Coordinates of N, CA, C and O in Angstrom, one line a residue:
X1 N 85.1 -59.8 6.7 CA 85.7 -61.1 6.8 C 85.7 -61.6 8.3 O 86.1 -60.9 9.2
X2 N 85.2 -62.8 8.4 CA 85.1 -63.4 9.8 C 86.5 -63.7 10.3 O 87.2 -64.4 9.6
X3 N 86.8 -63.2 11.4 CA 88.0 -63.5 12.1 C 87.8 -64.0 13.5 O 87.0 -63.4 14.3
X4 N 88.3 -65.2 13.8 CA 88.2 -65.8 15.1 C 89.5 -66.2 15.6 O 90.3 -66.9 14.9
X5 N 89.9 -65.7 16.8 CA 91.2 -66.0 17.4 C 91.0 -66.7 18.7 O 90.6 -66.0 19.7
X6 N 91.4 -67.9 18.8 CA 91.3 -68.7 20.0 C 92.6 -68.5 20.9 O 93.7 -68.3 20.3
X7 N 92.4 -68.6 22.2 CA 93.5 -68.5 23.1 C 93.2 -69.3 24.4 O 92.0 -69.6 24.6
X8 N 94.2 -69.5 25.2 CA 93.9 -70.1 26.5 C 94.3 -71.5 26.7 O 94.1 -72.1 27.8
X9 N 94.7 -72.1 25.6 CA 95.1 -73.5 25.7 C 96.4 -73.7 26.4 O 97.0 -72.7 26.8
X10 N 96.8 -74.9 26.6 CA 98.0 -75.2 27.3 C 98.1 -76.7 27.7 O 97.3 -77.5 27.3
X11 N 99.1 -77.0 28.5 CA 99.3 -78.3 29.0 C 98.9 -78.4 30.4 O 99.4 -77.5 31.2
X12 N 98.0 -79.3 30.8 CA 97.6 -79.4 32.1 C 97.6 -80.9 32.5 O 97.7 -81.8 31.7
X13 N 97.5 -81.1 33.8 CA 97.4 -82.5 34.3 C 95.9 -82.9 34.4 O 95.0 -82.1 34.5
X14 N 95.7 -84.2 34.4 CA 94.3 -84.7 34.6 C 93.7 -84.1 35.8 O 94.3 -84.0 36.9
X15 N 92.4 -83.7 35.7 CA 91.7 -83.1 36.8 C 91.8 -81.6 36.9 O 91.0 -81.0 37.7
X16 N 92.6 -81.0 36.2 CA 92.7 -79.6 36.2 C 91.7 -78.9 35.2 O 91.0 -79.6 34.5
X17 N 91.7 -77.6 35.2 CA 90.7 -76.8 34.4 C 91.4 -75.9 33.5 O 92.6 -75.5 33.8
X18 N 90.8 -75.5 32.5 CA 91.2 -74.4 31.6 C 90.0 -73.6 31.2 O 88.9 -74.1 31.1
X19 N 90.3 -72.3 30.8 CA 89.3 -71.5 30.2 C 89.8 -70.9 28.9 O 90.8 -70.2 28.9
X20 N 89.1 -71.3 27.9 CA 89.5 -70.9 26.5 C 88.7 -69.7 26.1 O 87.6 -69.5 26.6
X21 N 89.3 -68.8 25.3 CA 88.7 -67.6 24.8 C 88.7 -67.6 23.3 O 89.6 -68.2 22.7
X22 N 87.8 -66.9 22.7 CA 87.8 -66.7 21.3 C 87.4 -65.2 21.0 O 86.2 -64.9 21.3
X23 N 88.3 -64.5 20.5 CA 88.0 -63.1 20.1 C 87.5 -63.0 18.7 O 88.1 -63.6 17.8
X24 N 86.3 -62.4 18.5 CA 85.7 -62.4 17.2 C 85.6 -61.0 16.6 O 85.5 -60.0 17.3
X25 N 85.8 -60.9 15.3 CA 85.7 -59.6 14.6 C 85.3 -59.9 13.2 O 85.3 -61.0 12.7
X26 N 84.9 -58.8 12.5 CA 84.5 -58.9 11.1 C 83.1 -59.3 10.8 O 82.8 -59.4 9.6
X27 N 82.3 -59.5 11.8 CA 80.9 -59.9 11.6 C 80.1 -59.5 12.8 O 80.7 -59.1 13.8
X28 N 78.8 -59.5 12.7 CA 77.9 -59.1 13.8 C 77.8 -60.3 14.8 O 76.9 -61.1 14.7
X29 N 78.8 -60.3 15.7 CA 78.9 -61.4 16.6 C 77.6 -61.7 17.3 O 77.3 -62.9 17.5
X30 N 76.9 -60.7 17.8 CA 75.7 -60.9 18.6 C 74.5 -61.6 17.8 O 73.5 -61.9 18.4
X31 N 74.7 -61.7 16.5 CA 73.7 -62.3 15.7 C 73.9 -63.8 15.3 O 73.2 -64.4 14.6
X32 N 75.1 -64.3 15.7 CA 75.5 -65.6 15.3 C 75.5 -66.6 16.5 O 75.9 -66.3 17.6
X33 N 75.1 -67.8 16.2 CA 75.4 -68.9 17.1 C 76.9 -69.2 17.1 O 77.6 -69.0 16.1
X34 N 77.4 -69.5 18.3 CA 78.8 -69.8 18.4 C 79.1 -71.1 19.0 O 78.4 -71.5 19.9
X35 N 80.0 -71.8 18.4 CA 80.3 -73.2 18.8 C 81.8 -73.4 19.2 O 82.6 -72.6 18.7
X36 N 82.0 -74.3 20.0 CA 83.4 -74.8 20.2 C 83.4 -76.3 19.7 O 82.5 -77.0 19.8
X37 N 84.5 -76.6 19.0 CA 84.7 -77.9 18.5 C 86.2 -78.3 18.7 O 87.0 -77.4 18.9
X38 N 86.5 -79.5 18.6 CA 87.9 -79.9 18.8 C 88.3 -81.0 17.8 O 87.5 -81.8 17.2
X39 N 89.6 -81.0 17.6 CA 90.2 -82.0 16.7 C 91.2 -82.8 17.5 O 92.2 -82.3 18.0
X40 N 90.9 -84.1 17.6 CA 91.8 -85.0 18.4 C 93.1 -85.3 17.6 O 93.1 -85.3 16.4
X41 N 94.2 -85.6 18.3 CA 95.4 -86.0 17.6 C 95.2 -87.2 16.7 O 94.4 -88.1 17.0
X42 N 95.8 -87.1 15.5 CA 95.6 -88.2 14.5 C 94.4 -88.1 13.7 O 94.2 -88.9 12.8
X43 N 93.6 -87.1 13.9 CA 92.3 -87.0 13.2 C 92.4 -85.8 12.1 O 91.3 -85.4 11.6
X44 N 93.6 -85.4 11.8 CA 93.7 -84.3 10.9 C 93.1 -84.7 9.5 O 93.2 -85.8 9.1
X45 N 92.5 -83.7 8.9 CA 91.8 -84.0 7.6 C 90.4 -84.5 7.7 O 89.7 -84.6 6.7
X46 N 90.0 -84.7 9.0 CA 88.6 -85.2 9.2 C 87.8 -84.0 9.7 O 88.3 -82.9 10.0
X47 N 86.5 -84.2 9.9 CA 85.7 -83.2 10.6 C 86.1 -83.1 12.1 O 86.8 -83.9 12.6
X48 N 85.5 -82.2 12.7 CA 85.7 -81.9 14.1 C 84.6 -82.6 15.0 O 83.5 -82.9 14.5
X49 N 85.0 -82.7 16.2 CA 84.0 -83.2 17.2 C 83.4 -81.9 17.8 O 84.1 -81.1 18.4
X50 N 82.1 -81.7 17.6 CA 81.4 -80.6 18.2 C 81.4 -80.8 19.7 O 81.1 -81.8 20.2
X51 N 81.7 -79.7 20.5 CA 81.9 -79.8 21.9 C 80.7 -79.0 22.6 O 80.1 -79.5 23.6
X52 N 80.4 -77.8 22.1 CA 79.4 -77.0 22.8 C 79.0 -75.9 21.9 O 79.7 -75.5 21.0
X53 N 77.8 -75.4 22.2 CA 77.3 -74.3 21.4 C 76.4 -73.4 22.2 O 75.8 -73.8 23.2
X54 N 76.3 -72.1 21.8 CA 75.4 -71.2 22.5 C 74.7 -70.3 21.4 O 75.3 -70.0 20.4
X55 N 73.5 -70.0 21.7 CA 72.8 -69.2 20.7 C 73.2 -67.8 20.7 O 74.0 -67.4 21.5
X56 N 72.7 -67.0 19.8 CA 73.2 -65.6 19.6 C 73.1 -64.8 20.9 O 74.0 -64.0 21.2
X57 N 72.0 -65.0 21.6 CA 71.8 -64.2 22.8 C 72.6 -64.7 24.0 O 72.7 -64.0 25.0
X58 N 73.1 -65.9 23.9 CA 73.8 -66.5 25.0 C 72.9 -67.1 26.0 O 73.3 -67.4 27.1
X59 N 71.6 -67.3 25.7 CA 70.6 -67.8 26.7 C 70.7 -69.3 26.7 O 70.4 -69.9 27.8
X60 N 70.9 -69.9 25.6 CA 70.8 -71.3 25.5 C 72.2 -71.9 25.3 O 73.0 -71.4 24.4
X61 N 72.6 -72.9 26.0 CA 73.9 -73.6 25.9 C 73.6 -75.1 25.8 O 72.8 -75.6 26.6
X62 N 74.3 -75.7 24.9 CA 74.2 -77.2 24.7 C 75.6 -77.8 24.6 O 76.5 -77.1 24.2
X63 N 75.7 -79.0 25.0 CA 77.0 -79.6 25.1 C 77.0 -81.0 24.5 O 76.0 -81.8 24.5
X64 N 78.2 -81.4 24.0 CA 78.3 -82.7 23.5 C 78.5 -83.7 24.7 O 78.8 -83.3 25.8
X65 N 78.2 -85.0 24.4 CA 78.2 -86.0 25.4 C 79.6 -86.1 26.2 O 79.6 -86.3 27.3
X66 N 80.6 -85.8 25.4 CA 81.9 -86.0 26.0 C 82.3 -85.0 27.0 O 83.2 -85.2 27.8
X67 N 81.7 -83.8 27.0 CA 82.0 -82.8 28.0 C 80.9 -82.3 28.9 O 81.1 -81.5 29.8
X68 N 79.7 -82.9 28.6 CA 78.6 -82.4 29.4 C 78.8 -82.7 30.9 O 79.2 -83.7 31.3
X69 N 78.5 -81.6 31.6 CA 78.8 -81.7 33.1 C 80.2 -81.2 33.5 O 80.4 -81.0 34.7
X70 N 81.1 -81.1 32.5 CA 82.4 -80.6 32.8 C 82.8 -79.3 32.1 O 83.9 -78.8 32.2
X71 N 81.8 -78.8 31.3 CA 82.1 -77.6 30.5 C 81.1 -76.6 30.6 O 79.9 -76.9 30.9
X72 N 81.5 -75.3 30.5 CA 80.5 -74.2 30.5 C 80.9 -73.3 29.3 O 82.0 -72.8 29.3
X73 N 80.0 -73.1 28.4 CA 80.2 -72.2 27.3 C 79.5 -70.9 27.6 O 78.4 -70.9 28.2
X74 N 80.1 -69.8 27.3 CA 79.5 -68.5 27.6 C 80.0 -67.5 26.6 O 81.0 -67.7 25.9
X75 N 79.4 -66.3 26.5 CA 79.8 -65.3 25.6 C 79.5 -63.9 26.2 O 78.6 -63.7 27.0
X76 N 80.3 -63.0 25.7 CA 80.1 -61.6 26.1 C 79.9 -60.8 24.7 O 80.8 -60.5 24.0
X77 N 78.7 -60.6 24.4 CA 78.3 -59.9 23.2 C 78.8 -58.5 23.1 O 78.9 -57.9 22.0
X78 N 79.0 -57.8 24.3 CA 79.5 -56.5 24.3 C 80.9 -56.4 23.9 O 81.4 -55.4 23.3
X79 N 81.7 -57.5 24.1 CA 83.1 -57.5 23.8 C 83.4 -58.5 22.7 O 84.6 -58.6 22.4
X80 N 82.4 -59.1 22.1 CA 82.7 -60.0 21.0 C 83.6 -61.2 21.4 O 84.6 -61.5 20.7
X81 N 83.4 -61.8 22.5 CA 84.2 -62.8 23.0 C 83.4 -64.0 23.4 O 82.4 -63.9 24.0
X82 N 83.9 -65.2 23.1 CA 83.3 -66.5 23.4 C 84.3 -67.2 24.3 O 85.5 -67.1 24.2
X83 N 83.7 -67.9 25.3 CA 84.5 -68.6 26.3 C 84.1 -70.1 26.3 O 82.9 -70.5 26.0
X84 N 85.0 -70.9 26.8 CA 84.7 -72.3 27.1 C 85.6 -72.7 28.3 O 86.8 -72.7 28.3
X85 N 84.9 -72.9 29.4 CA 85.6 -73.4 30.6 C 85.5 -74.9 30.6 O 84.4 -75.5 30.5
X86 N 86.6 -75.6 30.8 CA 86.7 -77.0 30.8 C 87.2 -77.4 32.2 O 88.3 -77.0 32.6
X87 N 86.5 -78.3 32.9 CA 86.9 -78.8 34.2 C 87.2 -80.3 34.2 O 86.7 -81.0 33.3
X88 N 87.9 -80.7 35.2 CA 88.2 -82.1 35.3 C 88.7 -82.7 34.0 O 88.2 -83.7 33.5
X89 N 89.7 -82.0 33.4 CA 90.2 -82.4 32.1 C 90.8 -83.8 32.2 O 91.5 -84.1 33.2
X90 N 90.7 -84.6 31.1 CA 91.2 -85.9 31.0 C 92.0 -86.0 29.7 O 91.9 -85.2 28.8
X91 N 92.9 -87.0 29.7 CA 93.7 -87.1 28.5 C 92.9 -87.2 27.2 O 93.4 -86.7 26.1
X92 N 91.8 -87.7 27.2 CA 91.0 -87.8 26.0 C 90.4 -86.4 25.6 O 89.9 -86.3 24.5
X93 N 90.6 -85.4 26.4 CA 90.2 -84.0 26.0 C 91.4 -83.4 25.2 O 91.2 -82.2 24.7
X94 N 92.5 -84.0 25.1 CA 93.6 -83.5 24.3 C 93.2 -83.2 22.9 O 92.5 -84.1 22.2
X95 N 93.6 -82.1 22.4 CA 93.3 -81.7 21.0 C 93.4 -80.3 20.7 O 93.8 -79.5 21.6
X96 N 93.1 -79.9 19.5 CA 93.1 -78.5 19.1 C 91.6 -78.0 19.2 O 90.7 -78.7 18.6
X97 N 91.4 -77.0 19.9 CA 90.0 -76.5 20.1 C 89.8 -75.2 19.3 O 90.6 -74.3 19.2
X98 N 88.7 -75.3 18.5 CA 88.3 -74.2 17.6 C 87.0 -73.6 18.0 O 86.1 -74.3 18.5
X99 N 86.9 -72.3 17.8 CA 85.6 -71.7 17.9 C 85.1 -71.5 16.5 O 85.9 -71.4 15.5
X100 N 83.8 -71.5 16.4 CA 83.2 -71.4 15.0 C 81.9 -70.6 15.1 O 81.2 -70.6 16.1
X101 N 81.6 -69.9 14.1 CA 80.4 -69.0 13.9 C 79.5 -69.7 13.0 O 79.9 -70.1 11.9
X102 N 78.2 -69.7 13.3 CA 77.2 -70.3 12.5 C 75.9 -69.4 12.5 O 75.6 -68.8 13.5
X103 N 75.2 -69.4 11.4 CA 74.0 -68.5 11.3 C 72.9 -69.2 12.1 O 72.0 -68.5 12.6
X104 N 72.9 -70.5 12.1 CA 71.8 -71.2 12.7 C 72.2 -72.1 13.9 O 73.3 -72.7 13.9
X105 N 71.4 -72.2 14.9 CA 71.6 -73.0 16.1 C 71.4 -74.4 15.8 O 70.3 -74.8 15.4
X106 N 72.3 -75.3 16.2 CA 72.1 -76.7 16.0 C 73.1 -77.5 16.8 O 74.1 -76.9 17.3
X107 N 72.8 -78.7 17.1 CA 73.8 -79.6 17.7 C 74.3 -80.6 16.7 O 73.6 -80.9 15.7
X108 N 75.4 -81.1 16.9 CA 76.1 -82.0 15.9 C 76.5 -83.3 16.6 O 77.5 -83.3 17.4
X109 N 75.9 -84.4 16.2 CA 76.3 -85.6 16.8 C 77.3 -86.4 15.9 O 78.0 -87.3 16.4
X110 N 77.3 -86.0 14.7 CA 78.3 -86.6 13.7 C 79.4 -85.6 13.6 O 79.5 -84.6 14.3
X111 N 80.3 -85.8 12.7 CA 81.4 -84.9 12.5 C 80.9 -83.5 12.1 O 79.9 -83.4 11.4
X112 N 81.6 -82.5 12.6 CA 81.1 -81.1 12.4 C 82.1 -80.4 11.5 O 83.3 -80.5 11.7
X113 N 81.6 -79.8 10.5 CA 82.4 -79.0 9.5 C 82.0 -77.6 9.6 O 81.0 -77.1 8.9
X114 N 82.6 -76.8 10.4 CA 82.2 -75.4 10.6 C 82.2 -74.5 9.4 O 83.0 -74.7 8.5
X115 N 81.3 -73.6 9.3 CA 81.2 -72.6 8.3 C 82.4 -71.7 8.3 O 83.1 -71.4 7.3
X116 N 82.7 -71.2 9.5 CA 83.9 -70.3 9.8 C 84.5 -70.8 11.1 O 83.8 -71.0 12.1
X117 N 85.8 -70.9 11.2 CA 86.5 -71.2 12.4 C 87.8 -70.5 12.5 O 88.3 -70.0 11.5
X118 N 88.4 -70.5 13.7 CA 89.7 -69.9 13.9 C 90.8 -70.8 13.6 O 90.6 -71.9 13.0
X119 N 92.0 -70.5 14.1 CA 93.2 -71.3 13.9 C 93.3 -72.3 15.0 O 94.1 -73.3 14.9
X120 N 92.6 -72.1 16.1 CA 92.6 -73.1 17.1 C 93.6 -72.8 18.2 O 94.6 -72.1 18.0
X121 N 93.4 -73.4 19.4 CA 94.3 -73.4 20.5 C 94.5 -74.8 21.0 O 93.5 -75.5 21.2
X122 N 95.7 -75.2 21.3 CA 96.0 -76.6 21.6 C 95.8 -76.8 23.1 O 96.3 -76.0 24.0
X123 N 95.2 -77.9 23.4 CA 95.0 -78.4 24.8 C 95.7 -79.7 24.9 O 95.3 -80.6 24.1
X124 N 96.6 -79.9 25.9 CA 97.2 -81.2 26.1 C 97.0 -81.5 27.6 O 97.3 -80.8 28.5
X125 N 96.4 -82.7 27.8 CA 96.2 -83.2 29.1 C 97.0 -84.4 29.3 O 96.8 -85.4 28.7
X126 N 98.0 -84.3 30.2 CA 98.9 -85.4 30.4 C 99.5 -85.3 31.8 O 99.7 -84.2 32.4
X127 N 99.7 -86.5 32.4 CA 100.3 -86.5 33.7 C 101.8 -86.4 33.6 O 102.5 -86.3 34.6

């Protein structure tokens, strides 16, 4: 059973940074593409906004337009952990951040419906 547990969220002021983590278990982590996605307030019941993805080996990283240049996705395949560093956070980055495991590498410009995702970690950016 795929288990994904996100952590590292919190309340920060605009311009600050956070590093999110996702601990994975129950599947061969090193064989899966891993993504970060988020759900903005008021968007419950809809798909997610895809934020970033990295391929199984961690060699390739891609980002959504809203975070490109302010985010770094990385993974530690030896420890089965996925990371997302977010810098210069803005109020529009507020939301619940999820990690997700996918068999195939892809980018998502429309709403994203993950195959498997965790429970999420909340990020609030407010002055």
